Amino acid sequence: MGEPSAARRNLETMAEHAESAAIATSDAANRARLMSEAQALRLRLAEGDFQVGDRIVLRIAGDSTLPDTLPVRAGLVLPLGQYGDVSLRGVLRQDLMQHLTTALARYIREPQVQALTLVRVAVIGAVARPGYYHVAGDALMTDLVMLAGGPSSEGDLARITVRRNAGELIGDEAVRTAVASRRTVTDLGLRAGDEIVVGERKRRSVSSMLSVLSAISAVAIGLVAIGGS
């Protein structure tokens, strides 16, 4: 077995840092958050990035027998026709090209492979065209929102969250950090079925508006009383 890839080493380091920070902090909520992050990273390292429903745009130099786009099928395998099925279990997206090159080397001498992963995610909430979209692994969070037509008139780009299995995966603060640092779909570990939710701008409640109006009225009445004295 070869040396771990740079992507895998980076995730290992991130998991170790999160675990160390969790041990060092005295804040229970922060500790729980950091341990959750570390567990997600460890799970990603073990299971890889691919899910059934992902699509892979594949080019093999000198071979025109395969379709341009192939689906990841049950069992996390990629069907490569005459080359058989290639397992993607435990494979990170950044390592896909090398993984396929190694698998195809059993059949092709010095294979030249190009591969692009498309992940099916939902972009919902306050956007112009909510729905499911296949997005490239190197897409930015802002790219995803624009695919859905951009934020609606009520949309707030500062209130984007990511959900998985009906639970929050990445909060709005972490998303803002990801946007500022130009982290990609792959960097964030997004998977098929994840939901990018664009929140609405905060509105003042009726009660708070009435409170403001009451305060203004009280000031106005006071000024009238002073003026009439």
PDB file of C-alpha atoms in Angstrom, residues 112-226:
ATOM      1  CA  GLN A 112      -4.168   8.799 -19.374  1.00  0.00           C
ATOM      2  CA  VAL A 113      -7.268   9.601 -17.360  1.00  0.00           C
ATOM      3  CA  GLN A 114      -9.278  12.754 -16.754  1.00  0.00           C
ATOM      4  CA  ALA A 115     -12.113  12.611 -14.220  1.00  0.00           C
ATOM      5  CA  LEU A 116     -14.515  15.165 -12.772  1.00  0.00           C
ATOM      6  CA  THR A 117     -16.969  14.385  -9.979  1.00  0.00           C
ATOM      7  CA  LEU A 118     -20.494  15.801 -10.061  1.00  0.00           C
ATOM      8  CA  VAL A 119     -22.358  15.753  -6.732  1.00  0.00           C
ATOM      9  CA  ARG A 120     -26.164  15.960  -6.528  1.00  0.00           C
ATOM     10  CA  VAL A 121     -27.098  18.509  -3.848  1.00  0.00           C
ATOM     11  CA  ALA A 122     -30.212  20.500  -3.072  1.00  0.00           C
ATOM     12  CA  VAL A 123     -30.190  24.300  -3.025  1.00  0.00           C
ATOM     13  CA  ILE A 124     -33.335  25.433  -1.229  1.00  0.00           C
ATOM     14  CA  GLY A 125     -34.774  28.243   0.852  1.00  0.00           C
ATOM     15  CA  ALA A 126     -34.734  31.856  -0.294  1.00  0.00           C
ATOM     16  CA  VAL A 127     -33.391  31.299  -3.825  1.00  0.00           C
ATOM     17  CA  ALA A 128     -34.944  31.983  -7.227  1.00  0.00           C
ATOM     18  CA  ARG A 129     -34.951  28.355  -8.453  1.00  0.00           C
ATOM     19  CA  PRO A 130     -34.822  25.876  -5.552  1.00  0.00           C
ATOM     20  CA  GLY A 131     -34.095  22.279  -6.539  1.00  0.00           C
ATOM     21  CA  TYR A 132     -31.464  19.585  -6.999  1.00  0.00           C
ATOM     22  CA  TYR A 133     -28.297  20.297  -8.971  1.00  0.00           C
ATOM     23  CA  HIS A 134     -25.272  18.243 -10.038  1.00  0.00           C
ATOM     24  CA  VAL A 135     -22.255  20.349  -9.135  1.00  0.00           C
ATOM     25  CA  ALA A 136     -18.526  19.877  -9.652  1.00  0.00           C
ATOM     26  CA  GLY A 137     -16.390  19.051  -6.646  1.00  0.00           C
ATOM     27  CA  ASP A 138     -14.369  22.244  -7.167  1.00  0.00           C
ATOM     28  CA  ALA A 139     -17.466  24.475  -7.090  1.00  0.00           C
ATOM     29  CA  LEU A 140     -17.628  27.210  -4.451  1.00  0.00           C
ATOM     30  CA  MET A 141     -20.593  27.733  -2.137  1.00  0.00           C
ATOM     31  CA  THR A 142     -21.462  30.939  -4.007  1.00  0.00           C
ATOM     32  CA  ASP A 143     -21.481  28.957  -7.283  1.00  0.00           C
ATOM     33  CA  LEU A 144     -24.177  26.687  -5.860  1.00  0.00           C
ATOM     34  CA  VAL A 145     -26.404  29.604  -4.897  1.00  0.00           C
ATOM     35  CA  MET A 146     -26.003  31.154  -8.347  1.00  0.00           C
ATOM     36  CA  LEU A 147     -26.929  27.841 -10.013  1.00  0.00           C
ATOM     37  CA  ALA A 148     -30.253  28.174  -8.241  1.00  0.00           C
ATOM     38  CA  GLY A 149     -30.755  31.656  -9.702  1.00  0.00           C
ATOM     39  CA  GLY A 150     -29.174  33.537  -6.823  1.00  0.00           C
ATOM     40  CA  PRO A 151     -30.873  34.684  -3.638  1.00  0.00           C
ATOM     41  CA  SER A 152     -34.488  35.819  -3.840  1.00  0.00           C
ATOM     42  CA  SER A 153     -35.512  39.324  -2.763  1.00  0.00           C
ATOM     43  CA  GLU A 154     -35.835  37.941   0.773  1.00  0.00           C
ATOM     44  CA  GLY A 155     -32.605  35.891   0.662  1.00  0.00           C
ATOM     45  CA  ASP A 156     -29.705  36.622   2.992  1.00  0.00           C
ATOM     46  CA  LEU A 157     -26.301  35.307   1.882  1.00  0.00           C
ATOM     47  CA  ALA A 158     -25.048  35.712   5.445  1.00  0.00           C
ATOM     48  CA  ARG A 159     -27.552  33.084   6.595  1.00  0.00           C
ATOM     49  CA  ILE A 160     -26.588  30.001   4.565  1.00  0.00           C
ATOM     50  CA  THR A 161     -26.472  26.634   6.323  1.00  0.00           C
ATOM     51  CA  VAL A 162     -25.852  23.064   5.168  1.00  0.00           C
ATOM     52  CA  ARG A 163     -28.120  20.221   6.299  1.00  0.00           C
ATOM     53  CA  ARG A 164     -27.667  16.462   6.118  1.00  0.00           C
ATOM     54  CA  ASN A 165     -30.376  13.948   7.030  1.00  0.00           C
ATOM     55  CA  ALA A 166     -32.583  16.766   8.377  1.00  0.00           C
ATOM     56  CA  GLY A 167     -29.884  17.910  10.809  1.00  0.00           C
ATOM     57  CA  GLU A 168     -27.576  20.907  10.554  1.00  0.00           C
ATOM     58  CA  LEU A 169     -24.150  19.940   9.239  1.00  0.00           C
ATOM     59  CA  ILE A 170     -22.515  23.362   8.838  1.00  0.00           C
ATOM     60  CA  GLY A 171     -23.815  26.497  10.565  1.00  0.00           C
ATOM     61  CA  ASP A 172     -24.046  29.942   8.967  1.00  0.00           C
ATOM     62  CA  GLU A 173     -20.910  31.232  10.702  1.00  0.00           C
ATOM     63  CA  ALA A 174     -18.835  28.319   9.392  1.00  0.00           C
ATOM     64  CA  VAL A 175     -20.325  28.808   5.911  1.00  0.00           C
ATOM     65  CA  ARG A 176     -19.331  32.486   5.960  1.00  0.00           C
ATOM     66  CA  THR A 177     -15.780  31.429   6.837  1.00  0.00           C
ATOM     67  CA  ALA A 178     -15.842  28.863   4.013  1.00  0.00           C
ATOM     68  CA  VAL A 179     -17.041  31.471   1.515  1.00  0.00           C
ATOM     69  CA  ALA A 180     -14.353  33.950   2.599  1.00  0.00           C
ATOM     70  CA  SER A 181     -11.610  31.316   2.294  1.00  0.00           C
ATOM     71  CA  ARG A 182     -13.000  30.024  -1.052  1.00  0.00           C
ATOM     72  CA  ARG A 183     -13.447  26.463   0.162  1.00  0.00           C
ATOM     73  CA  THR A 184     -14.967  24.117  -2.402  1.00  0.00           C
ATOM     74  CA  VAL A 185     -17.682  21.465  -2.293  1.00  0.00           C
ATOM     75  CA  THR A 186     -14.942  18.860  -1.860  1.00  0.00           C
ATOM     76  CA  ASP A 187     -13.145  20.896   0.835  1.00  0.00           C
ATOM     77  CA  LEU A 188     -16.383  21.001   2.824  1.00  0.00           C
ATOM     78  CA  GLY A 189     -17.005  17.274   2.369  1.00  0.00           C
ATOM     79  CA  LEU A 190     -20.474  17.783   0.858  1.00  0.00           C
ATOM     80  CA  ARG A 191     -22.187  14.588  -0.266  1.00  0.00           C
ATOM     81  CA  ALA A 192     -25.099  13.533  -2.451  1.00  0.00           C
ATOM     82  CA  GLY A 193     -28.370  14.596  -0.846  1.00  0.00           C
ATOM     83  CA  ASP A 194     -26.922  17.419   1.282  1.00  0.00           C
ATOM     84  CA  GLU A 195     -29.044  20.567   1.381  1.00  0.00           C
ATOM     85  CA  ILE A 196     -27.721  24.110   1.032  1.00  0.00           C
ATOM     86  CA  VAL A 197     -30.319  26.300   2.716  1.00  0.00           C
ATOM     87  CA  VAL A 198     -30.387  30.058   2.069  1.00  0.00           C
ATOM     88  CA  GLY A 199     -32.155  31.818   4.929  1.00  0.00           C
ATOM     89  CA  GLU A 200     -34.359  34.883   4.758  1.00  0.00           C
ATOM     90  CA  ARG A 201     -33.502  38.334   5.981  1.00  0.00           C
ATOM     91  CA  LYS A 202     -34.571  38.933   9.542  1.00  0.00           C
ATOM     92  CA  ARG A 203     -37.852  40.751   9.819  1.00  0.00           C
ATOM     93  CA  ARG A 204     -39.081  42.741  12.754  1.00  0.00           C
ATOM     94  CA  SER A 205     -41.958  41.042  14.477  1.00  0.00           C
ATOM     95  CA  VAL A 206     -45.299  42.819  14.737  1.00  0.00           C
ATOM     96  CA  SER A 207     -44.879  43.098  18.506  1.00  0.00           C
ATOM     97  CA  SER A 208     -41.446  44.744  18.204  1.00  0.00           C
ATOM     98  CA  MET A 209     -42.790  47.172  15.586  1.00  0.00           C
ATOM     99  CA  LEU A 210     -45.693  48.056  17.871  1.00  0.00           C
ATOM    100  CA  SER A 211     -43.221  48.614  20.708  1.00  0.00           C
ATOM    101  CA  VAL A 212     -41.213  51.009  18.540  1.00  0.00           C
ATOM    102  CA  LEU A 213     -44.375  52.842  17.465  1.00  0.00           C
ATOM    103  CA  SER A 214     -45.523  53.080  21.080  1.00  0.00           C
ATOM    104  CA  ALA A 215     -42.171  54.527  22.107  1.00  0.00           C
ATOM    105  CA  ILE A 216     -42.297  57.075  19.274  1.00  0.00           C
ATOM    106  CA  SER A 217     -45.863  58.007  20.221  1.00  0.00           C
ATOM    107  CA  ALA A 218     -44.873  58.449  23.862  1.00  0.00           C
ATOM    108  CA  VAL A 219     -42.013  60.754  22.867  1.00  0.00           C
ATOM    109  CA  ALA A 220     -44.312  62.724  20.583  1.00  0.00           C
ATOM    110  CA  ILE A 221     -46.940  63.095  23.283  1.00  0.00           C
ATOM    111  CA  GLY A 222     -44.245  64.215  25.727  1.00  0.00           C
ATOM    112  CA  LEU A 223     -42.998  66.865  23.299  1.00  0.00           C
ATOM    113  CA  VAL A 224     -46.540  68.132  22.755  1.00  0.00           C
ATOM    114  CA  ALA A 225     -47.079  68.318  26.493  1.00  0.00           C
ATOM    115  CA  ILE A 226     -43.827  70.246  26.951  1.00  0.00           C
TER     116      ILE A 226
END
